[in-house]
XYZ file of C-alpha atoms in Angstrom:
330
model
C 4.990 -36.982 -34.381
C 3.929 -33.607 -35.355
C 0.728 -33.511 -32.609
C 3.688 -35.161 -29.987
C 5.859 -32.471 -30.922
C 3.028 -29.510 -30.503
C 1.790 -31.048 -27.609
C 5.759 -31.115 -26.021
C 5.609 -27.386 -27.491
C 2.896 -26.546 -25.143
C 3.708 -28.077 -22.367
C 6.995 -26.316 -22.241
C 5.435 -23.206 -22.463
C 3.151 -23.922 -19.751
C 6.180 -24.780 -17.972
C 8.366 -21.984 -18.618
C 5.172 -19.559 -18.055
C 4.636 -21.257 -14.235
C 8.410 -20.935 -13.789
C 8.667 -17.611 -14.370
C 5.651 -16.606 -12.344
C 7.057 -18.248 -9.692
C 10.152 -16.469 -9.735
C 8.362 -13.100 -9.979
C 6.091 -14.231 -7.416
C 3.005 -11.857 -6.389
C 1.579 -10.069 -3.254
C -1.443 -11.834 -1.498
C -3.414 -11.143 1.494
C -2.522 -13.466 4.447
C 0.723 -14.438 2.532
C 2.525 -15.893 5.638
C -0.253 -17.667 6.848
C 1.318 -20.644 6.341
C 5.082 -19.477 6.916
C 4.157 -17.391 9.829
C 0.395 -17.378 11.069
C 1.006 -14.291 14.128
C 2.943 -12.170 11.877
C 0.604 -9.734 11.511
C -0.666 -10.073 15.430
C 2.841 -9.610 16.513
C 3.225 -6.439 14.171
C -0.258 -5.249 15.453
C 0.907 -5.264 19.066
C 3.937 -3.791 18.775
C 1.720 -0.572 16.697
C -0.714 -0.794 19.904
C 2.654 -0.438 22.138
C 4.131 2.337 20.187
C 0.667 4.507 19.857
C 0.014 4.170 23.608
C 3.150 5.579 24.376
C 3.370 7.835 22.091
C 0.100 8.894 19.955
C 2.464 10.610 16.820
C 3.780 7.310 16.480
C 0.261 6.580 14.373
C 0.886 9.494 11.851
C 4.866 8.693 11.910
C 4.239 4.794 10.712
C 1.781 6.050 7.932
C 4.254 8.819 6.340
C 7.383 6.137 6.781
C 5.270 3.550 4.597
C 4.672 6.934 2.088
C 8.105 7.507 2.020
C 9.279 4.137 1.417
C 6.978 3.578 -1.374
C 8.155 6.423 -3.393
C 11.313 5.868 -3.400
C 12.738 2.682 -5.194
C 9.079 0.921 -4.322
C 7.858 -0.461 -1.382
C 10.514 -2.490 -0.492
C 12.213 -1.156 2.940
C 15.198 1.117 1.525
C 14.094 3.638 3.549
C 15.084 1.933 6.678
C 18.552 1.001 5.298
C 21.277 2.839 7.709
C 24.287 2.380 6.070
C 26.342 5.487 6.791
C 25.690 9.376 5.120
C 24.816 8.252 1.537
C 21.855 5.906 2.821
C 18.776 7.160 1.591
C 16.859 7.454 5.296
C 19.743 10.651 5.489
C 18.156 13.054 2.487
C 16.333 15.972 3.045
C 12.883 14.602 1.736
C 13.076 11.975 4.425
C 13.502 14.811 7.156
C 10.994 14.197 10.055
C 10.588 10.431 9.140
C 10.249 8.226 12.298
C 8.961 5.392 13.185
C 12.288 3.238 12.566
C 12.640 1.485 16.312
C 9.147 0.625 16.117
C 9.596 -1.620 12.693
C 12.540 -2.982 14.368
C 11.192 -4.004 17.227
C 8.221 -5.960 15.184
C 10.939 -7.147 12.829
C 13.238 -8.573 16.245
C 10.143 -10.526 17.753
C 9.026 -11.567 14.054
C 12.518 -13.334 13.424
C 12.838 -14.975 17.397
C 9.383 -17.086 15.796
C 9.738 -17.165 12.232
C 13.322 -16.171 11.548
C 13.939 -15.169 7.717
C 10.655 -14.974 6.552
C 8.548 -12.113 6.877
C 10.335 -8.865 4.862
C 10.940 -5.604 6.533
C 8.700 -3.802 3.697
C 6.010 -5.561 4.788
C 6.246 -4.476 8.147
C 6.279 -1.233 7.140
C 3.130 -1.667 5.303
C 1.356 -3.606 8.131
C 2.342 -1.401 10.272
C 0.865 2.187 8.633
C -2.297 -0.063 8.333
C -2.972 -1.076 12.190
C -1.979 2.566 12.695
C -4.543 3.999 10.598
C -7.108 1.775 12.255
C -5.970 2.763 15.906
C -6.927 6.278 14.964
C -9.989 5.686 13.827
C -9.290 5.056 10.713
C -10.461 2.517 7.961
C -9.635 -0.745 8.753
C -8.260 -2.345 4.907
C -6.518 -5.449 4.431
C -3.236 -5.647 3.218
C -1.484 -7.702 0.535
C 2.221 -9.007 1.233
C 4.721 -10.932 0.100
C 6.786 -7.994 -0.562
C 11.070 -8.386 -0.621
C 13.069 -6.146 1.340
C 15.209 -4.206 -1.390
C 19.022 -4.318 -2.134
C 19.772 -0.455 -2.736
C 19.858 2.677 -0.361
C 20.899 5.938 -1.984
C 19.866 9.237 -1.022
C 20.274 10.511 -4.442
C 17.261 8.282 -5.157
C 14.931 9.997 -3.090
C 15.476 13.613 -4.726
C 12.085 13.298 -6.727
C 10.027 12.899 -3.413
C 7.198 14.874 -3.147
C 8.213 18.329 -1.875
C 5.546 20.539 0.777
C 6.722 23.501 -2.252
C 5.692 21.776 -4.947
C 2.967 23.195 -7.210
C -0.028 21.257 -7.965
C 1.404 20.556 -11.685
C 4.563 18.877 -10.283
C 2.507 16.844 -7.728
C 0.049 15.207 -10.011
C 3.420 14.231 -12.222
C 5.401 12.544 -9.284
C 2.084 10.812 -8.574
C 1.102 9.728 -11.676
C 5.120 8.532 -12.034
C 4.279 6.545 -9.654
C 0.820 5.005 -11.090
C -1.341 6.869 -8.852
C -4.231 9.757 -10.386
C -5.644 12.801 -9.433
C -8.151 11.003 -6.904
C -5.099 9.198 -5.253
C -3.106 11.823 -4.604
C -6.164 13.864 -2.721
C -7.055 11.034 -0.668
C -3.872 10.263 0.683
C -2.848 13.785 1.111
C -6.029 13.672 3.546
C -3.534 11.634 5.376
C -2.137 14.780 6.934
C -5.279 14.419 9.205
C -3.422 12.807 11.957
C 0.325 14.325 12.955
C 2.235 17.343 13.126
C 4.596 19.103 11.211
C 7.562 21.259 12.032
C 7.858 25.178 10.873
C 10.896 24.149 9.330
C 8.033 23.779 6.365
C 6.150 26.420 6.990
C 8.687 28.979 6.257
C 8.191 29.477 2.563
C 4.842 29.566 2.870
C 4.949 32.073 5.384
C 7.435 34.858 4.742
C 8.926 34.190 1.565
C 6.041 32.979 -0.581
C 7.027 35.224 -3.652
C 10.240 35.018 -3.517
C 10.981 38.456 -6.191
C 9.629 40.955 -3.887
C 11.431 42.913 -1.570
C 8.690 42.605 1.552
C 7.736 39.581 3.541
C 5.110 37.881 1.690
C 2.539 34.838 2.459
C 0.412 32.264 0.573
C -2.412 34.192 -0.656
C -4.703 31.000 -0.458
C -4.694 31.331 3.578
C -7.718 31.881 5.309
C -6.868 35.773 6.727
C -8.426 34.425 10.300
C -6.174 31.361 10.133
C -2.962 33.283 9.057
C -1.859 35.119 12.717
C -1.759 31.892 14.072
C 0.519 30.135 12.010
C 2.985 33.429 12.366
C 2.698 33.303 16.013
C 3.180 29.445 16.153
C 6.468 29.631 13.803
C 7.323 33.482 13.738
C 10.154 34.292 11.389
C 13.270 33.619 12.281
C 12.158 31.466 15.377
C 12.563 27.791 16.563
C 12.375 25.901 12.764
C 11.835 22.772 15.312
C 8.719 23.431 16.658
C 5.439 21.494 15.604
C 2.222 22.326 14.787
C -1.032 19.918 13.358
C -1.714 19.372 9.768
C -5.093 19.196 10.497
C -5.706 21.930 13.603
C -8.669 20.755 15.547
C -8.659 17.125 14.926
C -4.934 16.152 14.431
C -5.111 13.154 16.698
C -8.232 11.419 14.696
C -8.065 9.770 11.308
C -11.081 11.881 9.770
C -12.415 13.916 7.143
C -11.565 16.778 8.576
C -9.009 18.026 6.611
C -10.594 18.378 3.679
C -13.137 20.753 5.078
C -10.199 22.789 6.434
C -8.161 22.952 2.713
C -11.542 23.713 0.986
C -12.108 26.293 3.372
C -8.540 27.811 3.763
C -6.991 26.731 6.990
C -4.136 23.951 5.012
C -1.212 23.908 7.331
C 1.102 22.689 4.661
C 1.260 24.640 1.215
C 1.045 21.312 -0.582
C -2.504 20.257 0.683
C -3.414 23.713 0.032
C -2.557 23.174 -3.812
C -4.827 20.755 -4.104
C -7.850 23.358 -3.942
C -6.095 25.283 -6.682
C -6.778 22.231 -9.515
C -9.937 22.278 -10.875
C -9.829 18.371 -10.654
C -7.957 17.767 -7.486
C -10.870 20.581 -6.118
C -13.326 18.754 -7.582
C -12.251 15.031 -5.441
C -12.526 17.571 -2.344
C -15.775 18.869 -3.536
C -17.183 14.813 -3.706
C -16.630 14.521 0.034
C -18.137 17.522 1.411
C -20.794 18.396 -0.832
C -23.717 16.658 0.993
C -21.766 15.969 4.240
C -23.181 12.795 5.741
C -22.042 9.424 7.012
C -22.328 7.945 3.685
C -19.490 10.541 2.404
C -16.921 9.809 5.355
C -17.595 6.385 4.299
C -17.168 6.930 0.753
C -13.663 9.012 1.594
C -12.585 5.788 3.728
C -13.228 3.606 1.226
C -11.549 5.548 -1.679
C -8.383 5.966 0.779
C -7.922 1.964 1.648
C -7.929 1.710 -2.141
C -5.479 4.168 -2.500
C -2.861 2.910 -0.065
C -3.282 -0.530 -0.796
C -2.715 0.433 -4.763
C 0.170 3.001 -3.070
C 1.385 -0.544 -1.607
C 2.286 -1.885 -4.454
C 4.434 0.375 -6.323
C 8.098 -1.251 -7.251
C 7.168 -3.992 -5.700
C 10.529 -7.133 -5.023
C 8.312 -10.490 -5.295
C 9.571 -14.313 -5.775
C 13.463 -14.280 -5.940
C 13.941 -11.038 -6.008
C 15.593 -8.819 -3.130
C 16.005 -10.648 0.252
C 14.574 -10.731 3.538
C 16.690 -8.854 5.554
C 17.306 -10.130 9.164
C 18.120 -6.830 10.365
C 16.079 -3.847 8.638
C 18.802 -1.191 8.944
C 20.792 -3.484 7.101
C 21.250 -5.906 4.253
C 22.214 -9.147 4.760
């Protein structure tokens, strides 16, 4: 009786463990390919569409999966459009496209496999396939995310900010389970897309703010610095865009990194990471002995870091829902 009774012990364990693990579920590469075999096809064609109309579209679906990510997880809030409060609407989201796009994939996704692949997931599928299109590194990508239940713009008010110094950076990463070497390589993703003087301003003409004249980031290359002024002079158009990575904004490359090691950062926060001795030193790895074996290495070290990015706050297994809509919850 007492070996029954262990042995009916164990096996409910067993049970209750497989239960729960079910419920919570987990993220898997090819996870609909069962449930929904084209899904990631159909979102790849719809990413080919967008980019051939529109090449920013590649550097809009890569920050959109960013922002979603770091605020509430990776589980579509982001695209939530819900009236002024929604969280697409805050000020760290300003800029953010790529919304029509995800809804598109997520309308032809539903006429074949209707309720089962997630909006997050799209999202995530879709900065991948962008990446690639751009010459980027081609990494796979694990789903089974949930789409999410809340959209608050209050939520996204610890975002990562263009102002922010290095310190603060490194914090909201590592909040967020990323490290120094994460938050380098995926800043380098600023080497495709543009950016609107709306951010440059600070940086620019008010960069200490306790002193009566106009005054710029110090860390600015002085042959790189008339350019910026003439491209967003003070007091002119805060609309207009320039590249993130000038010369080779259009290409997923290693480019960057050369130009924030050597002072031409467009965006103050890229340029911050050449003020930390250890953020410097991640820079430093890539463009010490500049070869093909160190693009490869940075290519590498940035699939891990999105797909690890990926997986932040993560709705698995019963929780969430898949929406049927993306800008809105079921």
């Amino acid at each position: 009786m007492i070996l029954q009774s262990s042995f009916m012990a164990i096996l409910l364990v067993i049970i209750i463990t497989f239960f729960i693990g079910t419920c919570e579920g987990q993220l898997a590469f090819r996870f609909y390919a069962q449930t929904c075999p084209n899904a990631e096809s159909i979102v790849l064609s719809v990413v080919q569409d967008a980019i051939a109309r529109d090449p920013t579209m590649a550097a809009a679906l890569l920050r959109l999966h960013f922002h979603d990510c770091f605020v509430e997880g990776c589980d579509g809030s982001i695209l939530i459009d819900n009236g002024p409060a929604s969280e697409k609407r805050a000020a760290s989201h300003q800029g953010v496209k790529g919304f029509e796009e995800i809804e598109k994939a997520k309308a032809e996704l539903e006429s074949v496999c209707p309720g089962v692949v997630s909006c997050a997931d799209i999202v995530a599928l879709a900065a991948r396939d962008a990446v690639a299109l751009v010459n980027g590194p081609g990494y796979q990508v694990l789903t089974g995310r949930r789409d999410g239940r809340v959209s608050n713009l209050e939520l996204a008010a610890a975002m990562p900010d263009v102002n922010d110094s290095i310190q603060l950076l490194k914090a909201k990463f590592l909040e967020k389970g990323l490290t120094e070497k994460d938050l380098v390589v995926l800043s380098a993703a600023h080497t495709i897309g543009t950016t609107a003087c709306f951010f440059m301003n600070k940086r620019l003409y008010n960069f200490f703010p306790n002193v009566d004249e106009v005054s710029s980031d110090p860390s600015i290359n002085p042959t790189f610095l008339p350019g910026l002024e003439a491209r967003c002079p003070k007091d002119g158009d805060v609309n207009v865009r320039l590249a993130m990575d000038s010369g080779s904004e259009q290409l997923f490359d290693i480019n960057i990194l050369q130009n924030i090691r050597n002072g031409f950062a467009v965006l103050a926060s890229d340029a911050r990471l050449n003020d930390d001795e250890t953020t410097k030193s991640v820079i430093d790895s890539y463009l010490s002995f500049p070869s093909p074996s160190s693009v490869q290495a940075f290519e590498v070290d940035f699939a891990d870091s999105i797909v690890k990015m990926g997986r932040i706050g993560v709705k698995t297994g019963f929780q969430g829902e898949i929406r049927s809509v993306c800008s809105s919850f079921n």
